[in-house]
Every structure is written in structure tokens, then in C-alpha cells.
Short mmCIF file of C-alpha atoms in Angstrom, two decimals:
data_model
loop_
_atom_site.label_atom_id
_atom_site.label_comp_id
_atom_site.label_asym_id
_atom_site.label_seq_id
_atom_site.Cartn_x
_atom_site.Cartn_y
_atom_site.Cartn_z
CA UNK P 1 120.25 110.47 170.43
CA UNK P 2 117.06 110.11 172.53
CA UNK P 3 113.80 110.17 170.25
CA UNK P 4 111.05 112.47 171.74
CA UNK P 5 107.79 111.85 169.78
CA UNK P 6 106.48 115.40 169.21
CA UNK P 7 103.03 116.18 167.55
CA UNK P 8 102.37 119.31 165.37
CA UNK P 9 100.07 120.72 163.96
CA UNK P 10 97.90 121.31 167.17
CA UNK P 11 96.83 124.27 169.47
CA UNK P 12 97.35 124.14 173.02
CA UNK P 13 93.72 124.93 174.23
CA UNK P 14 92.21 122.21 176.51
CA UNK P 15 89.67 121.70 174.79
CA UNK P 16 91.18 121.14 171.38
CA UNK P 17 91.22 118.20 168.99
CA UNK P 18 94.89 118.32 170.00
CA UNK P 19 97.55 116.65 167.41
CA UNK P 20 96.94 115.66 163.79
CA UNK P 21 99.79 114.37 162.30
CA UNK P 22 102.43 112.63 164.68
CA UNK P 23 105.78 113.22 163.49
CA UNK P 24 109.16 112.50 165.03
CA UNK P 25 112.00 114.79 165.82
CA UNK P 26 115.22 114.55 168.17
CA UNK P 27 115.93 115.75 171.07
CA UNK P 28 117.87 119.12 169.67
CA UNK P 29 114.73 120.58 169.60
CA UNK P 30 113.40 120.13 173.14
CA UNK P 31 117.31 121.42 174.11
CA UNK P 32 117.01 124.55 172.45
CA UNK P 33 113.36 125.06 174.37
CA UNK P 34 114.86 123.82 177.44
CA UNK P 35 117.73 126.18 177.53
CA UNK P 36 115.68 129.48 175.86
CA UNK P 37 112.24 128.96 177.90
CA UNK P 38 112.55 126.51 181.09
CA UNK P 39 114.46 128.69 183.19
CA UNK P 40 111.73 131.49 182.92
CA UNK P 41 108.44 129.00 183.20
CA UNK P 42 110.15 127.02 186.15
CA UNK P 43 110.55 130.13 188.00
CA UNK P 44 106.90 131.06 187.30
CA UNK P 45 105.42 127.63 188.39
CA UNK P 46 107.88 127.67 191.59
CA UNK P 47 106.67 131.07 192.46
CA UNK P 48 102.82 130.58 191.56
CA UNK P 49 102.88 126.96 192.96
CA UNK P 50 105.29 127.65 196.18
CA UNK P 51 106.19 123.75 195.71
CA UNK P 52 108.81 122.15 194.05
CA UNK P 53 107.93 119.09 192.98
CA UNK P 54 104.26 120.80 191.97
CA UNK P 55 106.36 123.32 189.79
CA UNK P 56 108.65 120.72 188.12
CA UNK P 57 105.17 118.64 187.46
CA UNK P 58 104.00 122.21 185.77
CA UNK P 59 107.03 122.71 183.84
CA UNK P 60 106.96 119.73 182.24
CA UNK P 61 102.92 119.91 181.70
CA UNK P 62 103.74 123.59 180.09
CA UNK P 63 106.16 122.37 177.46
CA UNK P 64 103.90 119.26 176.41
CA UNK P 65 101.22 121.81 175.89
CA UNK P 66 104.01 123.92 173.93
CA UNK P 67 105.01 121.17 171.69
CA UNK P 68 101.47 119.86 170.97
CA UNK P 69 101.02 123.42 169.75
CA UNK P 70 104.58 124.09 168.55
CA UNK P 71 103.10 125.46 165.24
CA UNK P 72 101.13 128.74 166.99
CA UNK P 73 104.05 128.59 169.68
CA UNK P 74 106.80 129.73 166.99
CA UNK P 75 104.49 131.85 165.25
CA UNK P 76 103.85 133.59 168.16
CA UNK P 77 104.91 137.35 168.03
CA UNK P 78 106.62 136.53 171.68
CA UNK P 79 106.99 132.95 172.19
CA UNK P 80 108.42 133.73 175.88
CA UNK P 81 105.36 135.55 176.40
CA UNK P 82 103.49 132.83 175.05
CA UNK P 83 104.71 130.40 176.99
CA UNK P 84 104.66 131.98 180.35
CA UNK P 85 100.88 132.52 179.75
CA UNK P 86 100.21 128.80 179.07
CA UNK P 87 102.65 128.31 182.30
CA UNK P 88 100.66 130.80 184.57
CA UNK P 89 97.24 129.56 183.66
CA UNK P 90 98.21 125.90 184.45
CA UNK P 91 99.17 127.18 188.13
CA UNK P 92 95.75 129.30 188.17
CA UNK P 93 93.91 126.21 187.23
CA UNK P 94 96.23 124.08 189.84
CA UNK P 95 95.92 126.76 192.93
CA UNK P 96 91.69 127.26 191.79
CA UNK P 97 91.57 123.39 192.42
CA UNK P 98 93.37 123.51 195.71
CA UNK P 99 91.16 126.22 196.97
CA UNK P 100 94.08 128.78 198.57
CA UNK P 101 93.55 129.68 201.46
CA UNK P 102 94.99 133.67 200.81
CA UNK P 103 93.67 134.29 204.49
CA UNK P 104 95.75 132.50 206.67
CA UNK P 105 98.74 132.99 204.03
CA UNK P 106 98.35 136.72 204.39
CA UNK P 107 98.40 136.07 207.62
CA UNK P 108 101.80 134.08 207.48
CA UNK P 109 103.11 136.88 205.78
CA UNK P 110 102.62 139.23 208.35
CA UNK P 111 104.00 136.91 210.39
CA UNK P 112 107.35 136.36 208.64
CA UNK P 113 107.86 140.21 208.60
CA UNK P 114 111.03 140.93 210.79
CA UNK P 115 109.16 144.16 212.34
CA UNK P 116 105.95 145.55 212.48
CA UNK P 117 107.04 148.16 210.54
CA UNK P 118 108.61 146.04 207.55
CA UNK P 119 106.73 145.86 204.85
CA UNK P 120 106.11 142.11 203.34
CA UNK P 121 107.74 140.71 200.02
CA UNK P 122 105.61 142.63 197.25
CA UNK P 123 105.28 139.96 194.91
CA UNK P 124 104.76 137.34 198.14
CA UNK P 125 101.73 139.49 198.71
CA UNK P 126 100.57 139.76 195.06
CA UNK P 127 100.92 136.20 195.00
CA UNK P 128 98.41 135.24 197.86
CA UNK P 129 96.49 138.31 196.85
CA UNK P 130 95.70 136.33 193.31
CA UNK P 131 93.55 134.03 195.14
CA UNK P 132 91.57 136.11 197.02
CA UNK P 133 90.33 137.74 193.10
CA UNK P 134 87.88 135.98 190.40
CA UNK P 135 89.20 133.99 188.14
CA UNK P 136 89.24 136.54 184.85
CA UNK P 137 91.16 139.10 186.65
CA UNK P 138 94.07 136.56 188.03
CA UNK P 139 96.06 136.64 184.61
CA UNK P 140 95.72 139.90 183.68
CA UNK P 141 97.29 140.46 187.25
CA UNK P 142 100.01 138.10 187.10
CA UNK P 143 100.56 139.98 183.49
CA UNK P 144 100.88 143.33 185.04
CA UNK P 145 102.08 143.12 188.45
CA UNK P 146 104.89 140.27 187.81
CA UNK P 147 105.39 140.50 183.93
CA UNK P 148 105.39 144.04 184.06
CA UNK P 149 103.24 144.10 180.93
CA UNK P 150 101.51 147.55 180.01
CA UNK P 151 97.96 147.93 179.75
CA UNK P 152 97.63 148.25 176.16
CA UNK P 153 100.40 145.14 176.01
CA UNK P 154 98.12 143.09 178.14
CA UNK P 155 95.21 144.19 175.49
CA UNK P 156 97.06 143.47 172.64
CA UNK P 157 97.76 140.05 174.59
CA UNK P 158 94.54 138.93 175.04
CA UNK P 159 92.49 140.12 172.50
CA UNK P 160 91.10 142.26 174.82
CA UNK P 161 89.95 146.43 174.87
CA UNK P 162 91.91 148.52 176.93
CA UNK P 163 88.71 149.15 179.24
CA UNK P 164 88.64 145.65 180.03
CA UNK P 165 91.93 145.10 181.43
CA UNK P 166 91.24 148.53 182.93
CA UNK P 167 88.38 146.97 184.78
CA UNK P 168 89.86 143.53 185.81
CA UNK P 169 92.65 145.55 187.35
CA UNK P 170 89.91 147.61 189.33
CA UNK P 171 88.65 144.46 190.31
CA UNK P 172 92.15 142.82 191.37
CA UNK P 173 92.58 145.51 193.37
CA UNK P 174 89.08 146.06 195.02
CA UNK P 175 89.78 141.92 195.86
CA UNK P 176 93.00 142.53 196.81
CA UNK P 177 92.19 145.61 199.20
CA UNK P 178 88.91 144.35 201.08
CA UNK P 179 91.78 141.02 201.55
CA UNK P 180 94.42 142.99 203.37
CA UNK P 181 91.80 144.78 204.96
CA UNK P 182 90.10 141.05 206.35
CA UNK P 183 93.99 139.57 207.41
CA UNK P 184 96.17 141.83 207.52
CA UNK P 185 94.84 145.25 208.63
CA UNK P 186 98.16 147.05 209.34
CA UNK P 187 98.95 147.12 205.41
CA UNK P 188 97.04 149.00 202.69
CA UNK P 189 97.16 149.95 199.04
CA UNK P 190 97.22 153.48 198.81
CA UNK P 191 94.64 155.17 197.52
CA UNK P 192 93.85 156.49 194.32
CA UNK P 193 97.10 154.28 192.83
CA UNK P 194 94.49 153.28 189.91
CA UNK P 195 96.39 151.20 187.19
CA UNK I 1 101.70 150.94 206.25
CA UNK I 2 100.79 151.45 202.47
CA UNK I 3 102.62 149.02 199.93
CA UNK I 4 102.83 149.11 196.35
CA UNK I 5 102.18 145.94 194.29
CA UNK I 6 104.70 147.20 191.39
CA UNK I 7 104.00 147.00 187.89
CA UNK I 8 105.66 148.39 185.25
CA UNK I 9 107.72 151.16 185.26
CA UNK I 10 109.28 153.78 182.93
CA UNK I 11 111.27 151.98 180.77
CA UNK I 12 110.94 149.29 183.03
CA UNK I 13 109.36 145.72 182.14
CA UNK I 14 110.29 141.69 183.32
CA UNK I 15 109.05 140.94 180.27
CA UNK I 16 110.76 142.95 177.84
CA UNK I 17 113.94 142.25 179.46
CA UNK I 18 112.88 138.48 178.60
CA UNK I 19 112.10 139.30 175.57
CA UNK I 20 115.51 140.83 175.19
CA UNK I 21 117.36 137.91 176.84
CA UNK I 22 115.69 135.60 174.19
CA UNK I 23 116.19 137.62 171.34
CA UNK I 24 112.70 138.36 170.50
CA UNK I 25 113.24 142.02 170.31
CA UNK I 26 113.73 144.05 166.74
CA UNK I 27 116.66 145.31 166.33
CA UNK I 28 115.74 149.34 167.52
CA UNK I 29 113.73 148.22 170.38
CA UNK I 30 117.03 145.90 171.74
CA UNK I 31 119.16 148.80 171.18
CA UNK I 32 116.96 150.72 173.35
CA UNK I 33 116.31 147.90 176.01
CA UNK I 34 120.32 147.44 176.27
CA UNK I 35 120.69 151.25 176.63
CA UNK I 36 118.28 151.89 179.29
CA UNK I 37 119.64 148.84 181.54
CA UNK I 38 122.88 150.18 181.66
CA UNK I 39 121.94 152.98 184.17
CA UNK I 40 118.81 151.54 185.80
CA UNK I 41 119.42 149.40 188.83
CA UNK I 42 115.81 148.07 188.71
CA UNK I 43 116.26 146.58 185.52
CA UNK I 44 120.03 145.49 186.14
CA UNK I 45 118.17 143.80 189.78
CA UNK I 46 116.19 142.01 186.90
CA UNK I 47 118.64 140.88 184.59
CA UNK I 48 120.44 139.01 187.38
CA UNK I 49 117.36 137.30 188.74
CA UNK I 50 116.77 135.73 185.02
CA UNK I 51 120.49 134.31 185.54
CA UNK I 52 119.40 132.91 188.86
CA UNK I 53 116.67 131.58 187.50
CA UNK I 54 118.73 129.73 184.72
CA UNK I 55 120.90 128.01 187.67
CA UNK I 56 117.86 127.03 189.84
CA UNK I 57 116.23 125.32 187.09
CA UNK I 58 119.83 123.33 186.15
CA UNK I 59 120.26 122.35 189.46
CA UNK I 60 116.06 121.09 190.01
CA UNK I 61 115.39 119.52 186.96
CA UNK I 62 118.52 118.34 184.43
CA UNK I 63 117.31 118.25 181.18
CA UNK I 64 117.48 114.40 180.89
CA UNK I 65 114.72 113.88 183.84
CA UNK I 66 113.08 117.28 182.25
CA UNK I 67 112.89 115.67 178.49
CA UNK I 68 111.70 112.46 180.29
CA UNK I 69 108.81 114.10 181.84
CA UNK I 70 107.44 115.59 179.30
CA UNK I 71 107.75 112.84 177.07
CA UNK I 72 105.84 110.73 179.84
CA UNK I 73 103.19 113.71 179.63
CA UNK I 74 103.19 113.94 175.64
CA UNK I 75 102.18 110.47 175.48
CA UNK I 76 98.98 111.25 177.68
CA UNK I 77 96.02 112.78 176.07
CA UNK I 78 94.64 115.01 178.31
CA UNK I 79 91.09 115.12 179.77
CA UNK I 80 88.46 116.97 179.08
CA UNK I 81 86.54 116.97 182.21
CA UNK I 82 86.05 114.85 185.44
CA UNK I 83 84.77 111.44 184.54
CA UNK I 84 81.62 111.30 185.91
CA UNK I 85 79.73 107.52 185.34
CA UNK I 86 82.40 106.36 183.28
CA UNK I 87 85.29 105.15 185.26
CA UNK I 88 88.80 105.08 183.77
CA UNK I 89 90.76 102.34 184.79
CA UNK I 90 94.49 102.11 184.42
CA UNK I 91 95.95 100.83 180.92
CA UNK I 92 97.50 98.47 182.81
CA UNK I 93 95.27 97.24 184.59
CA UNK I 94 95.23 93.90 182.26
CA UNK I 95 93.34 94.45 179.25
CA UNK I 96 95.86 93.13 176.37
CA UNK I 97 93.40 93.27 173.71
CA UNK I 98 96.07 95.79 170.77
CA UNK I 99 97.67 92.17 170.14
CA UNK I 100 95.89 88.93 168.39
CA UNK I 101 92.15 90.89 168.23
CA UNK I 102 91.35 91.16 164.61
CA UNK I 103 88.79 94.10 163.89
CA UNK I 104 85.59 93.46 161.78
CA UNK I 105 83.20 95.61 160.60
CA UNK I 106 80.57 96.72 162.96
CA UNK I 107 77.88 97.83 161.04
CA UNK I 108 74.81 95.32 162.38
CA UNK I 109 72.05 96.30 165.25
CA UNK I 110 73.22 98.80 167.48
CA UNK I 111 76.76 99.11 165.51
CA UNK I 112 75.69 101.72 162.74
CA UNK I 113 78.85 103.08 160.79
CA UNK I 114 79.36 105.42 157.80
CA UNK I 115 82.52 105.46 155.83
CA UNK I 116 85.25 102.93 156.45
CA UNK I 117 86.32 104.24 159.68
CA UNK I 118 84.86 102.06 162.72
CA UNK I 119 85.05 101.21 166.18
CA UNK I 120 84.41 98.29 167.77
CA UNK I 121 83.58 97.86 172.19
CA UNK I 122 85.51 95.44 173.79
CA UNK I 123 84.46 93.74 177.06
CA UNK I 124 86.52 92.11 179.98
CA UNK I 125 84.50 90.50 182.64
CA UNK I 126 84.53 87.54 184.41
CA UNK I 127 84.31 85.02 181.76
CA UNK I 128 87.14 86.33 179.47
CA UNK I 129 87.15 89.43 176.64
CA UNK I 130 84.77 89.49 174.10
CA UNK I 131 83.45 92.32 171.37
CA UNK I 132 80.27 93.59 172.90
CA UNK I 133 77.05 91.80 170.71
CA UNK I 134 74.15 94.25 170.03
CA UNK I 135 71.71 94.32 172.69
CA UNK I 136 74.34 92.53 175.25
CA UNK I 137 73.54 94.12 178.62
CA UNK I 138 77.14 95.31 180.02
CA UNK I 139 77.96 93.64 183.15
CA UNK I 140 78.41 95.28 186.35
CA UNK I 141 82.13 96.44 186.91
CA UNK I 142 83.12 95.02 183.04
CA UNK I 143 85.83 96.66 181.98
CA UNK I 144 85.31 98.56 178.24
CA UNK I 145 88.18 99.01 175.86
CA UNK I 146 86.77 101.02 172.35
CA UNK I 147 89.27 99.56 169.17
CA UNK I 148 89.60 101.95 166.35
CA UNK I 149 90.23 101.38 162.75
CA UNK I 150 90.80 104.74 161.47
CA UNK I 151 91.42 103.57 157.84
CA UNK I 152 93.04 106.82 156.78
CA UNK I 153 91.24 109.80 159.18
CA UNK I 154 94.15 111.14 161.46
CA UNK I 155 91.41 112.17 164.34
CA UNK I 156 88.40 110.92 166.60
CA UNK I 157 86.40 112.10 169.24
CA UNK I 158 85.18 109.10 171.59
CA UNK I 159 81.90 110.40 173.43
CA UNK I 160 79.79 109.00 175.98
CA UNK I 161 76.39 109.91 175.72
CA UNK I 162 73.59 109.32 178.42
CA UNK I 163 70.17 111.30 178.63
CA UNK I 164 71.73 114.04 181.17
CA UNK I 165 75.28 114.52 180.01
CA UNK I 166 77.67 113.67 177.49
CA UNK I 167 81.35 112.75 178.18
CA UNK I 168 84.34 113.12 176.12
CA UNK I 169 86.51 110.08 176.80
CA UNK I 170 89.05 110.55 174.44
CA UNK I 171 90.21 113.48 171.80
CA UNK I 172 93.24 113.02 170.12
CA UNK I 173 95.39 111.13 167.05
CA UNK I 174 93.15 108.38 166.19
CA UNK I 175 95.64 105.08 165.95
CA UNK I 176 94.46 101.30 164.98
CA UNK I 177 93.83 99.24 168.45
CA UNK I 178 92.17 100.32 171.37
CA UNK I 179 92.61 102.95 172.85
CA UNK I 180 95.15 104.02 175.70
CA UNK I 181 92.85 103.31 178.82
CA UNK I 182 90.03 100.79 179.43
CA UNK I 183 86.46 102.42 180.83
CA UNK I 184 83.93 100.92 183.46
CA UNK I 185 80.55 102.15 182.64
CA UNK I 186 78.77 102.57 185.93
CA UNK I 187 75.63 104.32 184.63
CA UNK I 188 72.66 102.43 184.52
CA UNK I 189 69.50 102.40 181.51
CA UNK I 190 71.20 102.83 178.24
CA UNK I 191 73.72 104.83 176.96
CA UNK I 192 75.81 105.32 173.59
CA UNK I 193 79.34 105.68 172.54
CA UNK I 194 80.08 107.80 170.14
CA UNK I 195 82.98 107.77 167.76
CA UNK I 196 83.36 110.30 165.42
CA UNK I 197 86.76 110.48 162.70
CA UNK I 198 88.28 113.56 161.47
CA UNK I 199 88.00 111.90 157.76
CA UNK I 200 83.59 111.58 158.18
CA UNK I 201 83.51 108.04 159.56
CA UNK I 202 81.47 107.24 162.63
CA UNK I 203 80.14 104.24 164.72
CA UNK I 204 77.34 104.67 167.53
CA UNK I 205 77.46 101.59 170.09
CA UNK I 206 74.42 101.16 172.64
CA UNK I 207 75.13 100.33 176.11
CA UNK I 208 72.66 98.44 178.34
CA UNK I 209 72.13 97.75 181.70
#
């Protein structure tokens, strides 16, 4: 069976020391992450990334993170969870560094509508509407609108007080309204639809 | 037109039903979860876009190309930050020195070590490799390879210090050798390298220009 060299002991911060103590292990393991956890990140890079190739890059950048921290990735109280973070902040960090345009995508996606009157693909337009908000209130976004996440989950998540999330959702939104206002002027958020 | 963005609903959460798939749910909780799915369309919608999901990632990325690639990226330590005077150059880009160099001490002039851990600069230029002499000025586009002997400490931090900014070049397992990719220092003045071992040991190593 195909060796995988896997390092423990490590957390899966960027700025961390990284691994201590190199240790092998076969390939069972990476199976059982592969069949339990891919299908879910690869669908989060494809639809963060819109690219293929970028997402399959992603993936496999995701689960090298996990394993370098596979210690605080099975203690996690929701490895899935866990993982899809790590997964969505690596596409954050990836679309930040390509600078999205969200203007001229909005603008796509008006295009692409059938009819005026169609609406466009909700989580198309949550998507582009990620990059037209700051960076701290992107995750906690992609953790409510597409992980469908509660407010106190998304707390207990991050570490953070309810009041917090409360106000990088307010500021999602604000982003996300004067956006659609800029591109795409025929679609709004309705009013007073506060998280 | 007003839209909704979603979110999640009563009862309703992508990430529960996750949760569920993978088992993470207690027992009373999954109960629930597999209760309410039975008469709610949304989440039934749900459940059948996590199956889609498994078959688009088997038919993208088979696991052998998938266990490949992340082996390829395990075996990379990743950066810190953008290089900024120091240029990385490829590890293949001919410096052989992990074969035939043997290590020695470097605790003379502007090698200064504590403990038994040490590190050692290696030079490639135009008239062959060499270990770096105190005081040697660094030749333009020489290419720098730093050798570790960790003697025992599992860790090291490789910095680059200059008067306006320090660098980390390399965080990670510290190994015997050099490390995985060679460096062309394009700063100018004087400058130190800094290598620092989990166990205590560390060597400081002047570079001049």
C-alpha cells in the first residue's frame, strides 16, 4: 500500500511552527478522510473558486492543512465543520489575492437571468456578494448564508459574542446592498430582513 | 425585485444535515435531524445535493491523483509571507550539497552557537560551493543553502534579519542537511540569519555585501 508521510502533532494556522514529530501512516487513513470530508470541501472550493482546477488545487491544500493538524482536526467537536472552515478561508485568501471583480460578475448575473423578472441563483449572488464585503465579515457570511449556521452556532464557532457576528452580518449586508444597488439596480434585499 | 440570501431555517441547516451525514450528531439530535427531513422538501433538496456532491468529486479528482496531491503539498512547508530581498530559488535548481558535505561546528567569528544544535551557510557561485567564512562578502546572485544539524531538537525557525524587516524563510521539522530550497540574498549592507531550534540551540550567521 502507498505510504503517505503524515505529520502530527501540529495546528493548521499559517503561521504555526507546523509539525513536530514526523510519523508515518498508510494510506487507510487519507481514504477514510477522502470518502467522509472531500466530497463536501470540493464542493465548497468549486463553488467559492468557480474553477476547477483552482478547486482541486484547494482541496488538496485543505487536507494537507488537515493532516498537519490532524490532532485538533479529530478533536474537533465537528470535524466537517472544521474542515469546511479551513476550506473556505483558503478560497477567501485565494479570491482576496485575485482581487474579484463582484461588479462586472453581478453584472453577468443579471445577464444570465432568463427574464427580467427572474430572480438570479441566491447563492450565485451571495457568492459575488462576498467580495464586495471586508474581509472579517466574509466567513461569518459564508457560515450563515451557505452553511446555514445559527448565530449563536457561528459564535460558538469562532470564539466570538453573539453581538459580533450580529454586527459582521450588518456589515455583509450593508456591503452587499450598496453592491446590488452599484450593478445591479433592479434587485434588492428587502428591508428590515436583519439577521 | 427583492431576493432573499437564505440562511437558516426552522429546523433547517446544510450543516447539520452534514453533520448528520457524517455521523457527528448525538444520538437525540440525529433522531431529530432524521425526523424532520422526512417531511421537509428543503432539507430532502439538501440531502440529495450532498450525494451529488459525492459523485462530482469521484468523477474530478480519483483518490489516487487526490492522495498524490496532497502528498506533493505535505512535503512543502508553507510560507510565511512574500519573499521580499531574499529570493527562493528552486531545489532543483542544482545545489546537491545533502550528499558528501560533512557539517562542522560553526561557532568562530560571525558563527556564534549555543547548545549542540547548529547551522552552517552554504554558498554556490561561480567558482564552486563552499561554507560561507566569517566576514566573506556574499557574491552577487550566489546561491545560499542553510545545513542544519539539529542534534536531537525536532524544530527550527530560519530568519532573515536586515535593519527594516525580518523574514521567515523556513518553519517547520528541523532535519540534518540543508534545507528544502536554496536562497539568493539580494539585499545589500549586512544582514543575519537566524536559526533558532525547538530544543534551545541557535546559530546567528552575518551576511555582507
Amino acid at each position: 500500500m502507498a505510504l503517505l508521510r503524515i505529520i502530527e502533532g501540529g495546528r493548521a494556522r499559517a503561521d504555526d511552527p507546523g509539525p513536530r514529530a514526523p510519523v508515518r501512516t498508510d494510506a487507510g487513513l487519507l481514504a477514510e478522510l477522502y470518502e467522509k470530508y472531500a466530497p463536501a470541501v470540493y464542493a465548497r472550493c468549486r463553488y467559492l473558486l468557480c474553477d476547477d482546477e483552482a478547486a482541486k488545487d484547494a482541496l488538496q491544500e485543505t487536507f494537507a492543512k488537515a493532516l498537519r493538524a490532524l490532532a485538533e482536526f479529530r478533536a474537533a467537536a465537528s470535524p466537517t465543520t472544521w474542515i469546511l472552515r479551513i476550506a473556505t478561508n483558503h478560497c477567501l485568501n485565494e479570491l482576496r489575492a485575485r482581487k474579484a471583480a463582484w461588479r462586472e460578475q453581478l453584472q453577468a448575473l443579471g445577464r444570465e437571468r432568463r427574464s427580467e423578472t427572474e430572480p438570479p441563483d441566491r447563492r450565485e449572488l451571495v457568492r459575488v456578494l462576498l467580495s464586495a464585503a471586508p474581509a472579517e465579515a466574509q466567513e461569518v457570511a459564508v457560515l450563515y448564508y451557505v452553511d446555514e449556521l445559527t448565530q449563536a452556532e457561528i459564535g460558538q464557532e469562532l470564539g466570538r459574542s453573539l453581538p459580533t457576528v450580529r454586527k459582521r452580518l450588518r456589515e455583509f449586508l450593508a456591503c452587499a446592498r450598496e453592491a446590488l444597488a452599484q450593478a445591479l439596480p433592479g434587485i434588492a434585499l428587502p428591508e428590515g430582513d436583519e439577521p | 425585485m427583492n431576493i432573499e440570501l437564505g440562511g437558516p431555517g426552522q429546523g433547517c441547516s446544510a450543516m447539520r444535515l452534514r453533520r448528520f451525514a457524517a455521523g457527528e450528531l448525538p444520538a437525540a439530535e440525529s433522531a431529530r435531524v432524521r425526523e424532520h427531513l422526512q417531511g421537509c422538501a428543503r432539507c430532502q433538496a439538501t440531502m440529495d445535493e450532498l450525494r451529488a456532491e459525492q459523485n462530482a468529486l469521484r468523477a474530478a479528482v480519483p483518490f489516487d491523483g487526490f492522495a498524490a496531491g496532497v502528498a506533493e503539498k505535505l512535503a512543502r512547508v508553507p510560507a510565511r509571507r512574500t519573499w521580499s530581498r531574499l529570493v527562493p530559488l528552486a531545489a532543483a535548481a542544482g545545489i546537491v550539497l545533502a550528499a558528501g558535505l560533512s557539517l562542522r561546528r560553526a561557532d568562530d567569528g560571525g558563527f556564534r552557537s549555543k547548545g549542540a544544535a547548529s547551522a552552517q551557510l552554504f554558498v554556490k557561485d561561480a567558482r564552486g560551493v563552499h561554507a560561507l567564512a566569517p566576514g566573506e562578502a556574499v557574491a552577487q546572485g550566489a546561491q545560499l543553502l542553510v545545513s542544519l544539524t539539529p542534534a536531537g531538537s525536532s524544530t527550527v525557525e530560519v530568519t532573515l534579519v536586515e535593519p527594516q524587516e525580518t523574514t521567515v524563510l523556513y518553519r517547520g521539522p528541523a532535519r540534518a542537511g540543508p534545507l528544502p530550497q536554496a536562497f539568493e540574498w539580494t539585499g545589500t549592507g549586512s544582514a543575519r540569519v537566524v536559526v533558532r531550534f525547538g530544543g534551545g540551540g541557535s546559530t546567528e550567521i552575518e551576511l555582507y555585501r
